mmCIF file of N, CA, C and O in Angstrom:
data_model
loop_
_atom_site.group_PDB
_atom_site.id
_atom_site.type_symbol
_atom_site.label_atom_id
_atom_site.label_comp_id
_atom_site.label_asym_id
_atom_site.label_seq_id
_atom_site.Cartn_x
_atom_site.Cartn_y
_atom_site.Cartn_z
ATOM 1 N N UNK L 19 -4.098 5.329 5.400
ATOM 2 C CA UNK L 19 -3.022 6.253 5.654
ATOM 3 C C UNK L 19 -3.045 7.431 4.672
ATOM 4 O O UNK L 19 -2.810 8.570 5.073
ATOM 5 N N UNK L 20 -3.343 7.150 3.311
ATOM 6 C CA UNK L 20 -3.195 8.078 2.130
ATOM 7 C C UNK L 20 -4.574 9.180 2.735
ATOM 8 O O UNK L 20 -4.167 10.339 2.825
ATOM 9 N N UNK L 21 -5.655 9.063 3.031
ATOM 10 C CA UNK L 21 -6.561 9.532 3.227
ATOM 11 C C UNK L 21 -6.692 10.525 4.027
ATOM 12 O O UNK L 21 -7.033 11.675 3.746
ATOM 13 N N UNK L 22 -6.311 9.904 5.435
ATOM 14 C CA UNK L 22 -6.325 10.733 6.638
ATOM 15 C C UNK L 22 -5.135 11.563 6.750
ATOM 16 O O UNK L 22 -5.266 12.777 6.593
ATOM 17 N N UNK L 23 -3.901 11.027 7.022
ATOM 18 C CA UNK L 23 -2.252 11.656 7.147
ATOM 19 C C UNK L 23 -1.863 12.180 6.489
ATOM 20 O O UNK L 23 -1.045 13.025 6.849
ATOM 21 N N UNK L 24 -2.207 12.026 4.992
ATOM 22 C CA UNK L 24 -1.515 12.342 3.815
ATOM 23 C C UNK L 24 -2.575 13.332 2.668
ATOM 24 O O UNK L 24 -2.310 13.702 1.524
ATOM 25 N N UNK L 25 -3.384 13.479 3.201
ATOM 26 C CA UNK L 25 -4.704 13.495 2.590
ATOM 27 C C UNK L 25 -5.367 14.916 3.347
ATOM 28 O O UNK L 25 -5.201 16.094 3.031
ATOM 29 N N UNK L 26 -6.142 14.346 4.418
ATOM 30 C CA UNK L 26 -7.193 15.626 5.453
ATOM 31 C C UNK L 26 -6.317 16.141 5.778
ATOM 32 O O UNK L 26 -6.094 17.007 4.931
ATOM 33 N N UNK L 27 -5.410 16.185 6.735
ATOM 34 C CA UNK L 27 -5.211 16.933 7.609
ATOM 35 C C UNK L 27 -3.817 17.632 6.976
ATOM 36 O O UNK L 27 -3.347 18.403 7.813
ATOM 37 N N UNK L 28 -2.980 17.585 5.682
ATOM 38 C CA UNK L 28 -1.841 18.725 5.056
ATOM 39 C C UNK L 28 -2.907 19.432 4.437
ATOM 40 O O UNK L 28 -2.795 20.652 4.316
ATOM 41 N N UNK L 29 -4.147 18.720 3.939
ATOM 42 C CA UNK L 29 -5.508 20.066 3.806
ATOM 43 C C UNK L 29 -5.687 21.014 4.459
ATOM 44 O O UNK L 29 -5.657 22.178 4.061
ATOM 45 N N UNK L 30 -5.933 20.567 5.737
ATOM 46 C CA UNK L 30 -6.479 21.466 6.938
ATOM 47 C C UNK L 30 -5.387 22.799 7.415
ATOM 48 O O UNK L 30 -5.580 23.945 7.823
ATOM 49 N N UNK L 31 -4.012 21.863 7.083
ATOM 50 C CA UNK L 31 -2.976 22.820 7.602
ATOM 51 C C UNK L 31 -3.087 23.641 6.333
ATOM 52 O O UNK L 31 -2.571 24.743 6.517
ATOM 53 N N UNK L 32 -3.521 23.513 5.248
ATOM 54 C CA UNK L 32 -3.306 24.712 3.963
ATOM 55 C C UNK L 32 -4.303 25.726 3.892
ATOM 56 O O UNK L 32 -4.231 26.892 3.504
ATOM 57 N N UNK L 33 -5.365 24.972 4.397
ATOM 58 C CA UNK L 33 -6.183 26.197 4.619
ATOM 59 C C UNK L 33 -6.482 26.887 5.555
ATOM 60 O O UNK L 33 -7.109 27.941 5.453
ATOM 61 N N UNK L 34 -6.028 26.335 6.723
ATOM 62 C CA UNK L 34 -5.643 27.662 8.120
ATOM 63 C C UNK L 34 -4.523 28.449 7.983
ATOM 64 O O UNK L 34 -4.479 29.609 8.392
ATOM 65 N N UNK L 35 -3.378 27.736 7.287
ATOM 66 C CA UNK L 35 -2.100 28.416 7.313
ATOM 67 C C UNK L 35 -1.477 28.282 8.278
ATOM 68 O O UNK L 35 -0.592 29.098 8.535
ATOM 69 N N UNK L 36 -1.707 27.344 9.015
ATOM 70 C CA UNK L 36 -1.087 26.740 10.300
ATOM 71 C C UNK L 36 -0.460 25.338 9.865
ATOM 72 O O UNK L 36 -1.019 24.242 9.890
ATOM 73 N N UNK L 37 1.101 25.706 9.380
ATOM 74 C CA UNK L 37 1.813 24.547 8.651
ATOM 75 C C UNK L 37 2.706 23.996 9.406
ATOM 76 O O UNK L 37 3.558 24.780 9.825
ATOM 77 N N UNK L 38 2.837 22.565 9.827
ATOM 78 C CA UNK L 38 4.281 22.100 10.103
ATOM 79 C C UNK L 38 4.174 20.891 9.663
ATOM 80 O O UNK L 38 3.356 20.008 9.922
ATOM 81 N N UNK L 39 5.223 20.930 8.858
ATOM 82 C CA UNK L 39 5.500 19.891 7.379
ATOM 83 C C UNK L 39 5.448 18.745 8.366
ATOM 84 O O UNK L 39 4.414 18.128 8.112
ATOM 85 N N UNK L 40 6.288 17.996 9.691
ATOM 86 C CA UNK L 40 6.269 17.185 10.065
ATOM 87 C C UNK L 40 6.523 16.237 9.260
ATOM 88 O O UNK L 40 7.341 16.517 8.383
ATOM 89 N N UNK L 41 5.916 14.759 9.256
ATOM 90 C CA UNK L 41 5.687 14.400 8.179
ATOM 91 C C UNK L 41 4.756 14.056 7.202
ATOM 92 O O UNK L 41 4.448 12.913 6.865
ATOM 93 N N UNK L 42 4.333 15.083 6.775
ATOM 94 C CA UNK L 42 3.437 15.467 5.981
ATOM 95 C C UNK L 42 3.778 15.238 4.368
ATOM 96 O O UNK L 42 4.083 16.400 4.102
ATOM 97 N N UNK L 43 3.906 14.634 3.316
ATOM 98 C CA UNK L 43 4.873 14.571 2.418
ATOM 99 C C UNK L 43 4.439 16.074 1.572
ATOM 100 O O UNK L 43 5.333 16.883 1.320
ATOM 101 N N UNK L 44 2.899 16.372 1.145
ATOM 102 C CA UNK L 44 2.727 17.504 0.487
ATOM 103 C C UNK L 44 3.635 18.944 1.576
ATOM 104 O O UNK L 44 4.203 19.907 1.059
ATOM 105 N N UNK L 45 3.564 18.768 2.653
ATOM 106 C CA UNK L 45 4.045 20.250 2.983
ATOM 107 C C UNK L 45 5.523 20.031 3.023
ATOM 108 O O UNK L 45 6.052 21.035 3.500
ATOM 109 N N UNK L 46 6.527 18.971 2.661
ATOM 110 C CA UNK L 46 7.643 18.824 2.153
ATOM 111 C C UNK L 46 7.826 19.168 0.637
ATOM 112 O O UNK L 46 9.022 19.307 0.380
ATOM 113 N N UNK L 47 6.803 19.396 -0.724
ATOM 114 C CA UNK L 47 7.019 19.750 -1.779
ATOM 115 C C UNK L 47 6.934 21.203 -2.336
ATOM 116 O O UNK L 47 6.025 21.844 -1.807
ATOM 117 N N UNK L 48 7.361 21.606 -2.891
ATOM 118 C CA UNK L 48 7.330 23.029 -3.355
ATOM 119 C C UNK L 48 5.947 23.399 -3.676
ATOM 120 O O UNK L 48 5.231 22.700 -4.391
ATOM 121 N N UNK L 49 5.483 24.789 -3.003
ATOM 122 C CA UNK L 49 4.328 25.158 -2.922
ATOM 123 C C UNK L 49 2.956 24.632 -4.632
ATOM 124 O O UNK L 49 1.744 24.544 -4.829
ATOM 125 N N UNK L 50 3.963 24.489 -5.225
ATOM 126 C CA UNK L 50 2.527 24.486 -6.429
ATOM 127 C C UNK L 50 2.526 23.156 -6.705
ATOM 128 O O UNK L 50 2.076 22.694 -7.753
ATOM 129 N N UNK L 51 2.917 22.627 -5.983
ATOM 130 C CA UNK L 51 2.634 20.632 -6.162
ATOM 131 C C UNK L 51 2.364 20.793 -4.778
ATOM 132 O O UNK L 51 3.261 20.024 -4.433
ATOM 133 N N UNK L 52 1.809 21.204 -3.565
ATOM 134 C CA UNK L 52 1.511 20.768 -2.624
ATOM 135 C C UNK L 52 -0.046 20.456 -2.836
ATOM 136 O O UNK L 52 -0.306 19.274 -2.614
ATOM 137 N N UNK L 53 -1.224 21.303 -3.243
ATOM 138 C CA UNK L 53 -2.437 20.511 -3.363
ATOM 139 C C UNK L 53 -2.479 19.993 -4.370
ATOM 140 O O UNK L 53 -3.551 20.273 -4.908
ATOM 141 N N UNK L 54 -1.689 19.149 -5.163
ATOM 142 C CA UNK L 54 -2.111 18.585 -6.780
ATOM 143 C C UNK L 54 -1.990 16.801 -5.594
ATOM 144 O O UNK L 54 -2.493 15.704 -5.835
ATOM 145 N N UNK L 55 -1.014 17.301 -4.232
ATOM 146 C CA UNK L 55 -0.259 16.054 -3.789
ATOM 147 C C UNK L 55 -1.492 15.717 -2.930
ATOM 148 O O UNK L 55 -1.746 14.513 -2.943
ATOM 149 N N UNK L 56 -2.236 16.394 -2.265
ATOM 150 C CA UNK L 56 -3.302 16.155 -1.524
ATOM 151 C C UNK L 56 -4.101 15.740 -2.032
ATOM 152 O O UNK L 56 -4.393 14.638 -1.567
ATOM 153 N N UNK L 57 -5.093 16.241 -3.359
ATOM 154 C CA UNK L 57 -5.802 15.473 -3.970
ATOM 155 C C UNK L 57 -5.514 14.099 -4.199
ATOM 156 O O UNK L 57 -6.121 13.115 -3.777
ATOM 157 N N UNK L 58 -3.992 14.197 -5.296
ATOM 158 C CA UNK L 58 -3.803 12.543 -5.318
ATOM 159 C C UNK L 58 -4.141 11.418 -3.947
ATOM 160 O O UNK L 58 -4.836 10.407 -3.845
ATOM 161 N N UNK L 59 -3.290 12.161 -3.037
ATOM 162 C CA UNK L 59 -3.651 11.257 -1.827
ATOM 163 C C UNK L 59 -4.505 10.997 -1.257
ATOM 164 O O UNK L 59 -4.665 9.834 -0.887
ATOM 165 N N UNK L 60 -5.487 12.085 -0.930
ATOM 166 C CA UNK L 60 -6.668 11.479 -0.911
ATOM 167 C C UNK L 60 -7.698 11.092 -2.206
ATOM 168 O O UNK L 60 -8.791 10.708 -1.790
ATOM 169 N N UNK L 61 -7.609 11.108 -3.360
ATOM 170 C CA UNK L 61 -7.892 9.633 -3.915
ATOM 171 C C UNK L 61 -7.299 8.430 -4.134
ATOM 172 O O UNK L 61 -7.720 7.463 -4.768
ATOM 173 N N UNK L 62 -6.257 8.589 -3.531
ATOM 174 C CA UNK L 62 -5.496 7.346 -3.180
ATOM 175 C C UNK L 62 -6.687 6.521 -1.692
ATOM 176 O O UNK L 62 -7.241 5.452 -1.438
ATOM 177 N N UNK L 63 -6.561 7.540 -1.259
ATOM 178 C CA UNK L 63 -7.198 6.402 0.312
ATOM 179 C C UNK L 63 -8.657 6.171 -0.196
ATOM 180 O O UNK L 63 -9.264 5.182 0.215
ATOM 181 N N UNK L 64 -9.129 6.860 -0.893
ATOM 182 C CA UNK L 64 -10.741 6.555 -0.967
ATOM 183 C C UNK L 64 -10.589 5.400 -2.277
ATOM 184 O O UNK L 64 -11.335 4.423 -2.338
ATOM 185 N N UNK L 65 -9.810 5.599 -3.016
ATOM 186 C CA UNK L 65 -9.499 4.364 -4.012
ATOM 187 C C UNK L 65 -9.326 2.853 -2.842
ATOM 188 O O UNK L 65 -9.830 1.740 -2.995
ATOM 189 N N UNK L 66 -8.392 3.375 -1.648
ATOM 190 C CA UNK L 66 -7.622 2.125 -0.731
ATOM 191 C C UNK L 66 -8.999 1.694 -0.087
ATOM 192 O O UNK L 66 -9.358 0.520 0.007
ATOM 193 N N UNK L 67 -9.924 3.082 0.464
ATOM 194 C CA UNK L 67 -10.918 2.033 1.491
ATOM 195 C C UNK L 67 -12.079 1.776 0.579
ATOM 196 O O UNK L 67 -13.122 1.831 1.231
ATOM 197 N N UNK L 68 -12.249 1.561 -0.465
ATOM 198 C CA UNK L 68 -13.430 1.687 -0.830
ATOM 199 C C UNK L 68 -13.002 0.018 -1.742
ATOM 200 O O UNK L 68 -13.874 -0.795 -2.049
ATOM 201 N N UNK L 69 -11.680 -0.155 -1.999
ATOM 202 C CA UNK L 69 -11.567 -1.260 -2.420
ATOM 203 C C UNK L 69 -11.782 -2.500 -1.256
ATOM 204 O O UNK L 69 -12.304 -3.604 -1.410
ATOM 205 N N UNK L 70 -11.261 -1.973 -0.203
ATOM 206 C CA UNK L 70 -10.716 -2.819 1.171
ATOM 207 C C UNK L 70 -11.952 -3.213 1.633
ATOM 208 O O UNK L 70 -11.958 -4.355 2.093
ATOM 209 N N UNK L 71 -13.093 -2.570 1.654
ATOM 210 C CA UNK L 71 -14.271 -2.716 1.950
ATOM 211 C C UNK L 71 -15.198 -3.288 0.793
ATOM 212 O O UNK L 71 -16.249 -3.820 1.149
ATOM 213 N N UNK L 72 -14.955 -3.236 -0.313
ATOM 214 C CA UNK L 72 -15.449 -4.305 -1.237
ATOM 215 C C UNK L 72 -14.703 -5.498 -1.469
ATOM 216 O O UNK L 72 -14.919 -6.141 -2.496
ATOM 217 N N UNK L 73 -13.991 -5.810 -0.774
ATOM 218 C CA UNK L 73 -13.228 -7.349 -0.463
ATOM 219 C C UNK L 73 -13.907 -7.809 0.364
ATOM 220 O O UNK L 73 -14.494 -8.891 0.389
ATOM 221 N N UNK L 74 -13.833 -6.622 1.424
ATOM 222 C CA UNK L 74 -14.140 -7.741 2.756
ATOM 223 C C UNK L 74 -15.810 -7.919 3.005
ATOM 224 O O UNK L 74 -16.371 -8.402 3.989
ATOM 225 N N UNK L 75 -16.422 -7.346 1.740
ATOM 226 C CA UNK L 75 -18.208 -7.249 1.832
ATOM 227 C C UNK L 75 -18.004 -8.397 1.133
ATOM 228 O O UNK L 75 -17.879 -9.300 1.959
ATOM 229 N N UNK L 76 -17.899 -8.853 -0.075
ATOM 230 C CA UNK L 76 -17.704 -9.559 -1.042
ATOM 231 C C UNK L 76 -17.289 -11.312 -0.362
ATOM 232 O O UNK L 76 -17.814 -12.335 -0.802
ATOM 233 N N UNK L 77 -16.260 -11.279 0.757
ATOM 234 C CA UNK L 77 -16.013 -12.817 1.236
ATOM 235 C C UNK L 77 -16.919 -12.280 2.470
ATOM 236 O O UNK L 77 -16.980 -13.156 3.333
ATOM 237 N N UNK L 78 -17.342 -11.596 2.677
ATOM 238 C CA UNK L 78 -17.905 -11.997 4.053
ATOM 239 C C UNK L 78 -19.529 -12.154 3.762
ATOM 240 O O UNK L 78 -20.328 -12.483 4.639
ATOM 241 N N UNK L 79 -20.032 -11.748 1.823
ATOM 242 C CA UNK L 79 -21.210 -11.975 1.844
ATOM 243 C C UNK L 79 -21.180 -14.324 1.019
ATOM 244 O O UNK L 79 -21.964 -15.256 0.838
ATOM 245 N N UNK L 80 -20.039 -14.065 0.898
ATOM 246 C CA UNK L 80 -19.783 -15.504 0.352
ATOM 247 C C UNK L 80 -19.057 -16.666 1.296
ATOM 248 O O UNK L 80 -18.432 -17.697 1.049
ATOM 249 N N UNK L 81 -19.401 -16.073 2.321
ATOM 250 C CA UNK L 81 -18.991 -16.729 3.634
ATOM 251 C C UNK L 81 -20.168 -16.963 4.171
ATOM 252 O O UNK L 81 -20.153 -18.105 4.630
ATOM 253 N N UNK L 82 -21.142 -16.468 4.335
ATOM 254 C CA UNK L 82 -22.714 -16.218 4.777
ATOM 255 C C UNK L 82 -23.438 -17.184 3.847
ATOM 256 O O UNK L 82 -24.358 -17.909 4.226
ATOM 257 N N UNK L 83 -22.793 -17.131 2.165
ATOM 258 C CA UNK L 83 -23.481 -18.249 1.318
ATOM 259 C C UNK L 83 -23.185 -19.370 1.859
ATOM 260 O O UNK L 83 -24.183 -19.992 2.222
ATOM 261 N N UNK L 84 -22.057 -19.950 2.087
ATOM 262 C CA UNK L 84 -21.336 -20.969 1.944
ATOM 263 C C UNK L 84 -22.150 -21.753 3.492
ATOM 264 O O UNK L 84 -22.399 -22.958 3.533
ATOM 265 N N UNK L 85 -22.426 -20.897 4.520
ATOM 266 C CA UNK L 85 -22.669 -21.316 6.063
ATOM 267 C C UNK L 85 -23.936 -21.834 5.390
ATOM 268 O O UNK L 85 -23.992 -23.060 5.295
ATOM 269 N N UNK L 86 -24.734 -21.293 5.014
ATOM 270 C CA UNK L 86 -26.296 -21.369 4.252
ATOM 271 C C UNK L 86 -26.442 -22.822 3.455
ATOM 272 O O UNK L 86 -27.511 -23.433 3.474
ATOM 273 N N UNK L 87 -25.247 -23.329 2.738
ATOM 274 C CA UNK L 87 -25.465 -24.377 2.048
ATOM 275 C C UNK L 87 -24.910 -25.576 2.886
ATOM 276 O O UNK L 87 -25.061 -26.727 2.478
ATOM 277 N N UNK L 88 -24.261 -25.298 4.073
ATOM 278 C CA UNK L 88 -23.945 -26.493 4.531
ATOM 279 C C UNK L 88 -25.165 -26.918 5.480
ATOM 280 O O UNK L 88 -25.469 -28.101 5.629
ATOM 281 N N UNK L 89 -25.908 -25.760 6.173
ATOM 282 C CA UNK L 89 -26.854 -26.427 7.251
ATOM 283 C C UNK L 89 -27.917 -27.085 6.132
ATOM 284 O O UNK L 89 -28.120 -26.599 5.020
ATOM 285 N N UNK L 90 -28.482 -28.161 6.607
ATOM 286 C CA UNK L 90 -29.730 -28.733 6.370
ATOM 287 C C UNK L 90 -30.820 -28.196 6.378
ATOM 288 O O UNK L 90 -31.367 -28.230 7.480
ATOM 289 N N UNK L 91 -31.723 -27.387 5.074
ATOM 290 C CA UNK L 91 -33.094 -27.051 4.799
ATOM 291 C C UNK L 91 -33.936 -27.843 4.901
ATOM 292 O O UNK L 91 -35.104 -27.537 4.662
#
């Protein structure tokens, strides 16, 4: 959510100049905290998927061990 919603696309609207705050939280803040808010957010989501995806690599490569030690070599 931080990445895409909150993140790309109050980007996209800042640099066309085609704004509607919607809910956008940066185009709800006063202009000189609006890209300090985008950055954060999107390293918020790349912090979120990059963790989310080293969880689920991590049990799903120790799930693959675990199948490995039960069959019979």
């Amino acid at each position: 959510m931080p990445l895409g919603a909150q993140g790309i696309v109050p980007a996209t609207m800042l640099i066309t100049g085609q704004i509607t705050p919607s809910w956008f939280l940066a185009l709800h803040l006063p202009r000189q905290l609006q890209w300090p808010t985008v950055i954060v957010m999107t390293c918020l989501g790349l912090v979120m998927l990059t963790t989310g995806l080293g969880i689920g690599l991590h049990y799903r490569a120790k799930s693959r061990r675990e199948e490995g030690e039960l069959e019979p070599g």
